[in-house]
Amino acid sequence: MRSIHAAAPLALLLLSGCVVGPEHTPPEIALPAKFAEGSRTSNGDVSTVAWWTAFSDSRLNGYVDQGLAQNLNVLQALERINQAQAGVVQAGAGALPSLDLGAQAERSGTEDIGGPLSPTSTSAQTTVAGSLDASWFLDLFGLYKRSKQSALAQLDAAYASVDVARLTLLSQLVSAYIDVRYYQERIALARQNLSSRRETLDLTRLQLEAGAASRLDVVQSEGLVNSTLAELPNLETQFRRAAHRVATLLGVPASSLLPELQRGARQPVARFKVSAGVPADLIRNRPDIRAAERQLAAAVAEIGVAQAQLYPAISLGGSIRPSYTRIAGGSESGILSWSFGPGLSLPIFDGGALKANLSSAESSARESYLAWKETVLGAVEEVENALAAVARDARTVDALRNTVRSYEEALDLATASYRDGASSLLDVLDAQRQVSTAQANLAQAVQQMAQDFVALNVAVGGGYAYGAPTTTVVASAAAMPTK
């Protein structure tokens, strides 16, 4: 009697099972308290902040809404969630009892056709049989529990990957739109300069007719006009490429938006500043960091899967197989057979394959941790770089605006002096080149300032959840109950 009482807890322990392998804990990394050029104030959740509205461009706002709804990369990422959900079901199905039902019916017979004078005789029988097979794998060491933990972590990573796709879309779409407006500005400046240089050419020709200029002056002026004409085709090509990129990101044919974008608008300039928060905010706000952490959780769970394969596997199985046979003439018979019993599988010698599989899983988990750490440090670097650029872009733009004003005034003075015959054409041509270069530099600086604003908002993980329901993490591998 005592032996029965002593064995009962052991039997219950075996039936309840245990889970082998390490438990996943959130990884840690030492980060500075603030960015080098940032503040010590936390950002909080910036995933729903519509930072692109700082450009005050209604067309851009509409494109962002459209892109978040129908970008093909985002839609593909959503499909991967469906695949990951199916993976969770598949991973957990092995630990559940299985039941298979089968049935068959057969009609058979023989016929003796005899000789020419013999009567024909026949015999036939009908057989109906069925089968009911049941099996249940006793997950004593957590093989399927760890498999499901890994699948759930992969599902979490799939949700985070959707956010990564949305954040990437914001970066690419807004950047492409900024490029569209930049090339439009460059085209407008080139046409404006072309008009000014043609006026200078006409003036030089008049001066030649009056004997106040030489043929060399005319040729130099013509050369400047032609060099400006040569700039336009490349600028127009770059504009079209940027417009095609916007259309593709919106999931429409490349040329669909050309008529709309050709109507033109000013270069985007952000109307408010962005807060970078603190480095610790990135672990919560950056979806790529969350995805890397969930991949690490899945890799840790796979260690448990590999370790459980080293232990015995016990399964319960049984079957019931009834059959019924009826022979022509009224004879009938029925048989019912059944079986039930446990099965044991114990790995004894496999050439080291299972242990090698465990070593591979452990190495994969260490690699996943290093990948997570690299992702975090890369995010910090992106924010630091964007902060450094944003802090200095405005100074560059202001200086270039003053440069443009100075060179434009110099051009007016040189042109007036040339009309009066007090200076040479070379002074006018040099002033025109300086104005053209300064205007191009200013347009590029405004473009870069907008791009750096985009880069900083993307680097801190802002805006990807705009217009979308809040994503809830399905399950954490570390939170899975174990026995």
Short mmCIF file of C-alpha atoms in Angstrom, two decimals:
data_model
loop_
_atom_site.label_atom_id
_atom_site.label_comp_id
_atom_site.label_asym_id
_atom_site.label_seq_id
_atom_site.Cartn_x
_atom_site.Cartn_y
_atom_site.Cartn_z
CA MET A 1 0.00 0.00 0.00
CA ARG A 2 2.85 2.33 0.84
CA SER A 3 4.45 1.64 -2.51
CA ILE A 4 1.27 2.74 -4.23
CA HIS A 5 1.17 6.02 -2.27
CA ALA A 6 4.84 6.62 -3.01
CA ALA A 7 4.45 5.95 -6.71
CA ALA A 8 1.39 8.16 -7.15
CA PRO A 9 3.19 11.53 -6.92
CA LEU A 10 5.87 10.26 -9.30
CA ALA A 11 3.22 9.15 -11.79
CA LEU A 12 1.48 12.53 -11.54
CA LEU A 13 4.80 14.29 -12.10
CA LEU A 14 5.47 12.23 -15.21
CA LEU A 15 1.97 12.83 -16.55
CA SER A 16 2.09 16.57 -15.86
CA GLY A 17 5.46 16.80 -17.54
CA CYS A 18 8.26 19.34 -17.19
CA VAL A 19 9.86 21.77 -19.58
CA VAL A 20 13.58 21.52 -20.29
CA GLY A 21 15.75 24.26 -21.70
CA PRO A 22 16.41 27.86 -20.61
CA GLU A 23 13.70 30.44 -20.01
CA HIS A 24 13.84 33.58 -22.11
CA THR A 25 14.49 36.81 -20.24
CA PRO A 26 14.46 40.24 -21.90
CA PRO A 27 18.01 41.06 -22.99
CA GLU A 28 19.81 44.03 -21.52
CA ILE A 29 22.35 46.49 -22.86
CA ALA A 30 24.10 49.49 -21.32
CA LEU A 31 22.94 52.73 -22.96
CA PRO A 32 23.78 56.37 -22.18
CA ALA A 33 21.26 58.43 -20.25
CA LYS A 34 20.86 60.86 -23.18
CA PHE A 35 21.93 61.41 -26.74
CA ALA A 36 24.98 63.61 -27.23
CA GLU A 37 22.88 66.48 -28.60
CA GLY A 38 19.55 65.52 -27.03
CA SER A 39 17.75 66.11 -23.78
CA ARG A 40 17.07 63.86 -20.80
CA THR A 41 13.30 63.92 -21.42
CA SER A 42 11.67 60.66 -22.50
CA ASN A 43 9.61 60.65 -25.68
CA GLY A 44 6.99 58.20 -24.52
CA ASP A 45 5.10 56.41 -27.28
CA VAL A 46 5.71 58.16 -30.62
CA SER A 47 4.30 55.40 -32.83
CA THR A 48 1.12 57.36 -33.64
CA VAL A 49 2.73 60.80 -34.12
CA ALA A 50 2.02 62.06 -37.64
CA TRP A 51 5.35 63.89 -37.95
CA TRP A 52 5.04 64.41 -41.73
CA THR A 53 2.26 66.93 -41.12
CA ALA A 54 5.03 69.32 -40.02
CA PHE A 55 5.57 70.00 -43.74
CA SER A 56 2.01 71.44 -44.01
CA ASP A 57 1.50 69.72 -47.36
CA SER A 58 -1.99 68.28 -47.84
CA ARG A 59 -0.95 66.30 -50.92
CA LEU A 60 1.84 64.60 -48.98
CA ASN A 61 -0.58 63.82 -46.14
CA GLY A 62 -2.93 62.16 -48.61
CA TYR A 63 -0.13 60.10 -50.11
CA VAL A 64 0.90 58.86 -46.67
CA ASP A 65 -2.66 57.78 -45.87
CA GLN A 66 -2.90 56.02 -49.21
CA GLY A 67 0.48 54.34 -48.84
CA LEU A 68 -0.20 53.00 -45.36
CA ALA A 69 -3.41 51.45 -46.67
CA GLN A 70 -2.19 49.87 -49.89
CA ASN A 71 1.60 49.65 -50.01
CA LEU A 72 2.51 46.20 -51.28
CA ASN A 73 5.34 45.61 -48.81
CA VAL A 74 3.00 46.35 -45.90
CA LEU A 75 0.36 44.03 -47.33
CA GLN A 76 2.95 41.27 -47.71
CA ALA A 77 3.98 41.73 -44.09
CA LEU A 78 0.33 41.37 -43.05
CA GLU A 79 0.14 38.08 -44.91
CA ARG A 80 3.17 36.86 -42.96
CA ILE A 81 1.11 37.37 -39.79
CA ASN A 82 -1.43 34.91 -41.14
CA GLN A 83 1.36 32.44 -41.84
CA ALA A 84 2.77 32.87 -38.34
CA GLN A 85 -0.68 32.33 -36.79
CA ALA A 86 -0.99 29.08 -38.71
CA GLY A 87 2.46 28.15 -37.43
CA VAL A 88 1.29 28.56 -33.84
CA VAL A 89 -1.60 26.15 -34.42
CA GLN A 90 0.67 23.70 -36.17
CA ALA A 91 3.29 23.84 -33.40
CA GLY A 92 0.79 23.14 -30.65
CA ALA A 93 -1.16 20.44 -32.49
CA GLY A 94 1.41 17.74 -31.80
CA ALA A 95 0.76 17.81 -28.06
CA LEU A 96 -2.97 17.23 -28.49
CA PRO A 97 -4.64 13.82 -28.90
CA SER A 98 -5.30 12.79 -32.46
CA LEU A 99 -8.24 10.75 -33.67
CA ASP A 100 -8.60 9.23 -37.14
CA LEU A 101 -11.77 7.62 -38.42
CA GLY A 102 -11.81 5.37 -41.47
CA ALA A 103 -14.39 3.22 -43.24
CA GLN A 104 -14.52 1.03 -46.31
CA ALA A 105 -17.02 -1.16 -48.10
CA GLU A 106 -16.35 -3.89 -50.60
CA ARG A 107 -18.52 -6.05 -52.82
CA SER A 108 -16.83 -9.18 -54.23
CA GLY A 109 -17.90 -12.42 -55.82
CA THR A 110 -17.08 -15.35 -58.06
CA GLU A 111 -18.93 -16.77 -61.05
CA ASP A 112 -18.62 -20.31 -62.47
CA ILE A 113 -19.75 -20.18 -66.07
CA GLY A 114 -19.34 -24.01 -66.43
CA GLY A 115 -19.41 -25.94 -69.72
CA PRO A 116 -21.84 -25.73 -72.61
CA LEU A 117 -24.34 -28.00 -70.85
CA SER A 118 -23.61 -26.88 -67.26
CA PRO A 119 -25.71 -24.26 -65.49
CA THR A 120 -24.04 -21.00 -64.45
CA SER A 121 -23.47 -20.50 -60.68
CA THR A 122 -22.50 -17.35 -58.77
CA SER A 123 -21.50 -16.43 -55.23
CA ALA A 124 -21.02 -12.92 -53.78
CA GLN A 125 -20.25 -11.29 -50.48
CA THR A 126 -20.36 -7.79 -49.02
CA THR A 127 -17.76 -6.62 -46.52
CA VAL A 128 -18.01 -3.42 -44.47
CA ALA A 129 -15.13 -2.41 -42.17
CA GLY A 130 -14.24 0.59 -40.08
CA SER A 131 -11.34 1.88 -38.00
CA LEU A 132 -10.95 4.33 -35.18
CA ASP A 133 -7.33 5.14 -34.29
CA ALA A 134 -6.34 7.39 -31.40
CA SER A 135 -2.90 8.52 -30.24
CA TRP A 136 -1.55 10.99 -27.72
CA PHE A 137 2.05 12.09 -27.34
CA LEU A 138 2.86 12.71 -23.68
CA ASP A 139 4.92 15.89 -23.76
CA LEU A 140 6.87 15.01 -20.63
CA PHE A 141 9.83 17.26 -21.39
CA GLY A 142 8.16 20.19 -23.13
CA LEU A 143 8.99 19.41 -26.75
CA TYR A 144 5.72 20.83 -28.06
CA LYS A 145 5.41 23.45 -25.33
CA ARG A 146 8.74 24.91 -26.37
CA SER A 147 7.76 24.58 -30.02
CA LYS A 148 4.63 26.60 -29.36
CA GLN A 149 6.62 29.20 -27.40
CA SER A 150 8.90 29.57 -30.41
CA ALA A 151 5.93 29.89 -32.77
CA LEU A 152 4.29 32.52 -30.56
CA ALA A 153 7.51 34.51 -30.48
CA GLN A 154 7.67 34.27 -34.27
CA LEU A 155 4.11 35.56 -34.41
CA ASP A 156 5.09 38.53 -32.26
CA ALA A 157 8.01 39.14 -34.63
CA ALA A 158 5.60 39.05 -37.58
CA TYR A 159 3.47 41.76 -35.97
CA ALA A 160 6.60 43.82 -35.38
CA SER A 161 7.64 43.25 -39.00
CA VAL A 162 4.42 44.90 -40.15
CA ASP A 163 5.38 47.95 -38.11
CA VAL A 164 8.86 47.83 -39.64
CA ALA A 165 7.29 47.78 -43.11
CA ARG A 166 5.07 50.75 -42.26
CA LEU A 167 8.01 52.73 -40.85
CA THR A 168 10.09 51.92 -43.93
CA LEU A 169 7.24 53.06 -46.14
CA LEU A 170 7.05 56.40 -44.33
CA SER A 171 10.77 56.92 -44.79
CA GLN A 172 10.80 56.02 -48.49
CA LEU A 173 7.56 57.76 -49.43
CA VAL A 174 8.24 61.09 -47.73
CA SER A 175 11.85 61.07 -48.96
CA ALA A 176 10.74 60.42 -52.53
CA TYR A 177 8.19 63.24 -52.31
CA ILE A 178 10.90 65.59 -51.03
CA ASP A 179 13.02 64.62 -54.03
CA VAL A 180 10.11 65.34 -56.38
CA ARG A 181 9.80 68.90 -55.04
CA TYR A 182 13.58 69.39 -55.03
CA TYR A 183 13.92 68.54 -58.72
CA GLN A 184 10.93 70.72 -59.54
CA GLU A 185 12.67 73.60 -57.76
CA ARG A 186 15.87 72.94 -59.67
CA ILE A 187 13.97 72.86 -62.97
CA ALA A 188 12.25 76.17 -62.14
CA LEU A 189 15.59 77.76 -61.22
CA ALA A 190 17.21 76.46 -64.40
CA ARG A 191 14.43 77.93 -66.52
CA GLN A 192 14.64 81.21 -64.64
CA ASN A 193 18.41 81.37 -65.19
CA LEU A 194 17.92 80.41 -68.82
CA SER A 195 15.62 83.37 -69.29
CA SER A 196 18.13 85.70 -67.63
CA ARG A 197 21.02 84.40 -69.73
CA ARG A 198 19.04 84.73 -72.94
CA GLU A 199 18.38 88.36 -72.05
CA THR A 200 22.11 88.81 -71.55
CA LEU A 201 22.75 87.16 -74.93
CA ASP A 202 20.27 89.51 -76.62
CA LEU A 203 21.93 92.48 -74.93
CA THR A 204 25.36 91.31 -76.05
CA ARG A 205 24.21 90.96 -79.63
CA LEU A 206 22.87 94.52 -79.51
CA GLN A 207 26.19 95.66 -78.08
CA LEU A 208 27.97 93.85 -80.94
CA GLU A 209 25.83 95.65 -83.52
CA ALA A 210 26.64 98.96 -81.81
CA GLY A 211 30.34 98.12 -81.81
CA ALA A 212 30.51 97.99 -78.02
CA ALA A 213 31.06 94.23 -77.79
CA SER A 214 33.09 91.60 -79.58
CA ARG A 215 32.19 88.33 -81.21
CA LEU A 216 33.95 86.63 -78.29
CA ASP A 217 31.45 88.17 -75.89
CA VAL A 218 28.57 86.79 -77.94
CA VAL A 219 30.07 83.30 -78.11
CA GLN A 220 30.70 83.23 -74.35
CA SER A 221 27.12 84.30 -73.69
CA GLU A 222 25.80 81.65 -76.08
CA GLY A 223 27.88 79.02 -74.29
CA LEU A 224 26.29 79.87 -70.95
CA VAL A 225 22.81 79.63 -72.47
CA ASN A 226 23.57 76.23 -73.98
CA SER A 227 25.08 74.89 -70.74
CA THR A 228 21.84 75.82 -68.98
CA LEU A 229 19.83 74.06 -71.66
CA ALA A 230 21.96 70.97 -71.11
CA GLU A 231 21.07 70.86 -67.40
CA LEU A 232 17.33 70.64 -67.95
CA PRO A 233 16.97 67.13 -69.44
CA ASN A 234 18.79 65.44 -66.55
CA LEU A 235 16.76 67.39 -63.98
CA GLU A 236 13.52 66.43 -65.74
CA THR A 237 14.60 62.78 -65.79
CA GLN A 238 15.38 62.83 -62.06
CA PHE A 239 12.00 64.43 -61.38
CA ARG A 240 10.21 61.67 -63.26
CA ARG A 241 12.17 58.98 -61.46
CA ALA A 242 11.21 60.43 -58.09
CA ALA A 243 7.57 60.71 -59.18
CA HIS A 244 7.62 57.09 -60.39
CA ARG A 245 9.02 56.03 -57.01
CA VAL A 246 6.15 57.73 -55.19
CA ALA A 247 3.61 55.97 -57.39
CA THR A 248 5.18 52.54 -56.90
CA LEU A 249 5.22 53.00 -53.13
CA LEU A 250 1.50 53.76 -53.32
CA GLY A 251 0.90 50.55 -55.25
CA VAL A 252 -0.11 52.19 -58.54
CA PRO A 253 1.56 52.24 -62.00
CA ALA A 254 4.66 54.42 -62.18
CA SER A 255 3.32 57.18 -64.43
CA SER A 256 -0.06 57.49 -62.70
CA LEU A 257 0.89 60.48 -60.55
CA LEU A 258 2.88 62.49 -63.11
CA PRO A 259 0.04 64.88 -64.11
CA GLU A 260 -0.78 65.51 -60.46
CA LEU A 261 2.82 66.03 -59.34
CA GLN A 262 3.71 68.20 -62.32
CA ARG A 263 1.38 70.89 -60.99
CA GLY A 264 4.18 71.67 -58.57
CA ALA A 265 4.50 72.93 -55.01
CA ARG A 266 7.15 74.47 -52.80
CA GLN A 267 9.95 72.46 -51.29
CA PRO A 268 8.85 70.86 -47.99
CA VAL A 269 10.15 72.61 -44.87
CA ALA A 270 9.26 71.26 -41.42
CA ARG A 271 7.32 73.71 -39.24
CA PHE A 272 8.14 72.16 -35.88
CA LYS A 273 11.04 70.36 -34.25
CA VAL A 274 11.20 66.73 -33.25
CA SER A 275 12.28 65.44 -29.86
CA ALA A 276 14.72 62.55 -29.93
CA GLY A 277 13.88 61.37 -26.40
CA VAL A 278 16.44 59.18 -24.66
CA PRO A 279 18.22 56.05 -25.93
CA ALA A 280 16.12 53.77 -23.72
CA ASP A 281 13.00 54.89 -25.64
CA LEU A 282 14.26 53.13 -28.74
CA ILE A 283 13.84 49.66 -27.23
CA ARG A 284 10.12 50.32 -26.90
CA ASN A 285 9.52 52.51 -29.96
CA ARG A 286 11.64 50.88 -32.66
CA PRO A 287 9.76 47.93 -34.21
CA ASP A 288 12.94 46.42 -35.64
CA ILE A 289 14.35 46.15 -32.11
CA ARG A 290 11.15 44.48 -30.93
CA ALA A 291 11.29 42.08 -33.85
CA ALA A 292 14.91 41.20 -33.05
CA GLU A 293 14.01 40.56 -29.40
CA ARG A 294 11.16 38.25 -30.41
CA GLN A 295 13.48 36.40 -32.77
CA LEU A 296 15.80 35.92 -29.81
CA ALA A 297 12.90 34.56 -27.74
CA ALA A 298 12.09 32.09 -30.50
CA ALA A 299 15.72 30.98 -30.69
CA VAL A 300 15.85 30.42 -26.92
CA ALA A 301 12.70 28.29 -27.09
CA GLU A 302 14.29 26.23 -29.86
CA ILE A 303 17.03 25.26 -27.40
CA GLY A 304 14.34 23.61 -25.29
CA VAL A 305 13.00 21.82 -28.36
CA ALA A 306 16.44 20.46 -29.19
CA GLN A 307 17.08 19.46 -25.58
CA ALA A 308 13.73 17.67 -25.23
CA GLN A 309 14.65 15.48 -28.18
CA LEU A 310 17.44 13.97 -26.09
CA TYR A 311 14.92 12.45 -23.66
CA PRO A 312 12.55 9.48 -24.00
CA ALA A 313 9.29 9.99 -25.85
CA ILE A 314 6.16 8.25 -24.57
CA SER A 315 2.91 8.02 -26.46
CA LEU A 316 -0.44 6.37 -25.82
CA GLY A 317 -2.27 4.75 -28.68
CA GLY A 318 -5.24 2.57 -29.39
CA SER A 319 -7.52 1.41 -32.14
CA ILE A 320 -10.93 -0.16 -32.68
CA ARG A 321 -11.58 -2.04 -35.95
CA PRO A 322 -15.06 -3.50 -36.52
CA SER A 323 -15.89 -5.49 -39.68
CA TYR A 324 -19.06 -7.09 -40.99
CA THR A 325 -19.34 -9.62 -43.82
CA ARG A 326 -22.51 -10.86 -45.51
CA ILE A 327 -22.37 -13.75 -47.97
CA ALA A 328 -25.04 -14.33 -50.57
CA GLY A 329 -27.43 -16.92 -49.26
CA GLY A 330 -27.86 -15.38 -45.82
CA SER A 331 -24.58 -16.17 -44.04
CA GLU A 332 -23.31 -13.27 -41.94
CA SER A 333 -20.31 -12.69 -39.67
CA GLY A 334 -18.88 -9.79 -37.67
CA ILE A 335 -15.55 -9.17 -36.00
CA LEU A 336 -14.51 -6.46 -33.55
CA SER A 337 -10.79 -6.09 -32.81
CA TRP A 338 -9.19 -3.51 -30.57
CA SER A 339 -5.81 -2.60 -29.13
CA PHE A 340 -4.46 -0.15 -26.58
CA GLY A 341 -1.07 0.50 -25.04
CA PRO A 342 1.81 2.89 -24.49
CA GLY A 343 4.83 3.27 -26.74
CA LEU A 344 8.33 4.28 -25.71
CA SER A 345 11.04 5.77 -27.93
CA LEU A 346 14.47 6.23 -26.40
CA PRO A 347 17.36 7.70 -28.43
CA ILE A 348 20.44 5.59 -27.70
CA PHE A 349 22.81 6.02 -30.58
CA ASP A 350 22.37 8.54 -33.39
CA GLY A 351 25.94 9.40 -34.23
CA GLY A 352 25.77 12.62 -32.20
CA ALA A 353 23.06 14.19 -34.38
CA LEU A 354 20.79 15.26 -31.50
CA LYS A 355 23.60 16.80 -29.48
CA ALA A 356 24.84 18.60 -32.57
CA ASN A 357 21.30 19.90 -33.08
CA LEU A 358 21.33 21.22 -29.50
CA SER A 359 24.69 22.91 -30.02
CA SER A 360 23.37 24.49 -33.20
CA ALA A 361 20.29 25.81 -31.38
CA GLU A 362 22.44 27.31 -28.62
CA SER A 363 24.69 28.98 -31.17
CA SER A 364 21.64 30.32 -33.02
CA ALA A 365 20.36 31.88 -29.79
CA ARG A 366 23.71 33.55 -29.15
CA GLU A 367 23.68 34.86 -32.72
CA SER A 368 20.15 36.22 -32.21
CA TYR A 369 21.28 38.07 -29.10
CA LEU A 370 24.19 39.62 -30.99
CA ALA A 371 21.79 40.60 -33.79
CA TRP A 372 19.49 42.25 -31.23
CA LYS A 373 22.41 44.13 -29.70
CA GLU A 374 23.59 45.24 -33.14
CA THR A 375 20.08 46.48 -33.95
CA VAL A 376 19.96 48.54 -30.75
CA LEU A 377 23.37 50.10 -31.28
CA GLY A 378 22.57 50.78 -34.93
CA ALA A 379 19.38 52.57 -33.87
CA VAL A 380 21.31 54.73 -31.41
CA GLU A 381 23.80 55.61 -34.15
CA GLU A 382 21.00 56.57 -36.54
CA VAL A 383 19.48 58.93 -33.98
CA GLU A 384 22.84 60.48 -33.10
CA ASN A 385 23.62 61.07 -36.80
CA ALA A 386 20.20 62.54 -37.52
CA LEU A 387 20.37 64.78 -34.45
CA ALA A 388 23.77 66.10 -35.47
CA ALA A 389 22.48 66.90 -38.96
CA VAL A 390 19.19 68.48 -37.88
CA ALA A 391 20.98 70.70 -35.37
CA ARG A 392 23.12 72.21 -38.14
CA ASP A 393 20.92 72.16 -41.24
CA ALA A 394 19.14 75.43 -40.45
CA ARG A 395 22.45 77.28 -40.16
CA THR A 396 23.50 76.02 -43.58
CA VAL A 397 20.19 77.05 -45.16
CA ASP A 398 20.31 80.54 -43.60
CA ALA A 399 23.87 81.10 -44.81
CA LEU A 400 23.00 79.97 -48.34
CA ARG A 401 19.93 82.23 -48.45
CA ASN A 402 22.17 85.18 -47.61
CA THR A 403 24.62 84.00 -50.26
CA VAL A 404 21.91 83.92 -52.91
CA ARG A 405 20.77 87.45 -51.99
CA SER A 406 24.35 88.74 -52.18
CA TYR A 407 25.05 87.16 -55.56
CA GLU A 408 21.71 88.33 -56.97
CA GLU A 409 22.56 91.88 -55.96
CA ALA A 410 26.00 91.47 -57.49
CA LEU A 411 24.38 90.26 -60.71
CA ASP A 412 22.09 93.30 -60.85
CA LEU A 413 25.04 95.64 -60.34
CA ALA A 414 27.17 93.85 -62.93
CA THR A 415 24.35 93.90 -65.49
CA ALA A 416 23.67 97.60 -64.95
CA SER A 417 27.36 98.38 -65.21
CA TYR A 418 27.64 96.36 -68.42
CA ARG A 419 24.71 98.22 -69.96
CA ASP A 420 26.49 101.49 -69.19
CA GLY A 421 29.71 100.15 -70.66
CA ALA A 422 31.55 100.46 -67.35
CA SER A 423 32.35 96.74 -67.03
CA SER A 424 32.90 93.73 -69.24
CA LEU A 425 30.56 90.90 -70.13
CA LEU A 426 32.80 88.54 -68.19
CA ASP A 427 31.68 90.20 -64.95
CA VAL A 428 28.04 89.56 -65.85
CA LEU A 429 28.65 85.94 -66.82
CA ASP A 430 30.60 85.25 -63.65
CA ALA A 431 27.83 86.79 -61.55
CA GLN A 432 25.23 84.64 -63.33
CA ARG A 433 27.24 81.50 -62.64
CA GLN A 434 27.57 82.44 -58.99
CA VAL A 435 23.84 83.05 -58.67
CA SER A 436 23.02 79.76 -60.38
CA THR A 437 25.42 77.80 -58.16
CA ALA A 438 24.18 79.47 -54.97
CA GLN A 439 20.53 78.84 -55.87
CA ALA A 440 21.25 75.15 -56.58
CA ASN A 441 23.16 74.83 -53.31
CA LEU A 442 20.28 76.43 -51.42
CA ALA A 443 17.71 74.09 -52.99
CA GLN A 444 19.88 71.11 -52.11
CA ALA A 445 20.33 72.33 -48.54
CA VAL A 446 16.56 72.71 -48.13
CA GLN A 447 16.14 69.20 -49.51
CA GLN A 448 18.76 67.84 -47.11
CA MET A 449 17.18 69.61 -44.15
CA ALA A 450 13.84 67.95 -44.95
CA GLN A 451 15.50 64.55 -45.46
CA ASP A 452 17.31 64.82 -42.12
CA PHE A 453 14.01 65.68 -40.42
CA VAL A 454 12.55 62.51 -41.92
CA ALA A 455 15.60 60.48 -40.87
CA LEU A 456 15.34 61.62 -37.26
CA ASN A 457 11.64 60.82 -36.97
CA VAL A 458 12.16 57.41 -38.53
CA ALA A 459 15.20 56.75 -36.32
CA VAL A 460 13.17 57.33 -33.14
CA GLY A 461 10.42 55.04 -34.45
CA GLY A 462 7.71 57.63 -35.03
CA GLY A 463 4.45 57.39 -36.93
CA TYR A 464 4.25 53.75 -38.02
CA ALA A 465 1.07 53.08 -36.02
CA TYR A 466 -0.73 56.17 -37.38
CA GLY A 467 -4.20 55.24 -38.57
CA ALA A 468 -3.82 51.61 -37.52
CA PRO A 469 -5.30 49.75 -34.55
CA THR A 470 -2.91 49.28 -31.68
CA THR A 471 -0.87 46.12 -32.16
CA THR A 472 -1.05 43.82 -29.17
CA VAL A 473 1.75 41.37 -28.60
CA VAL A 474 0.12 37.96 -28.86
CA ALA A 475 2.24 36.15 -26.32
CA SER A 476 5.69 36.26 -24.89
CA ALA A 477 7.76 33.12 -24.78
CA ALA A 478 8.92 34.14 -21.32
CA ALA A 479 5.33 34.38 -20.11
CA MET A 480 4.33 30.88 -21.16
CA PRO A 481 3.39 28.79 -18.09
CA THR A 482 5.61 25.85 -17.33
CA LYS A 483 5.19 22.97 -14.95
#
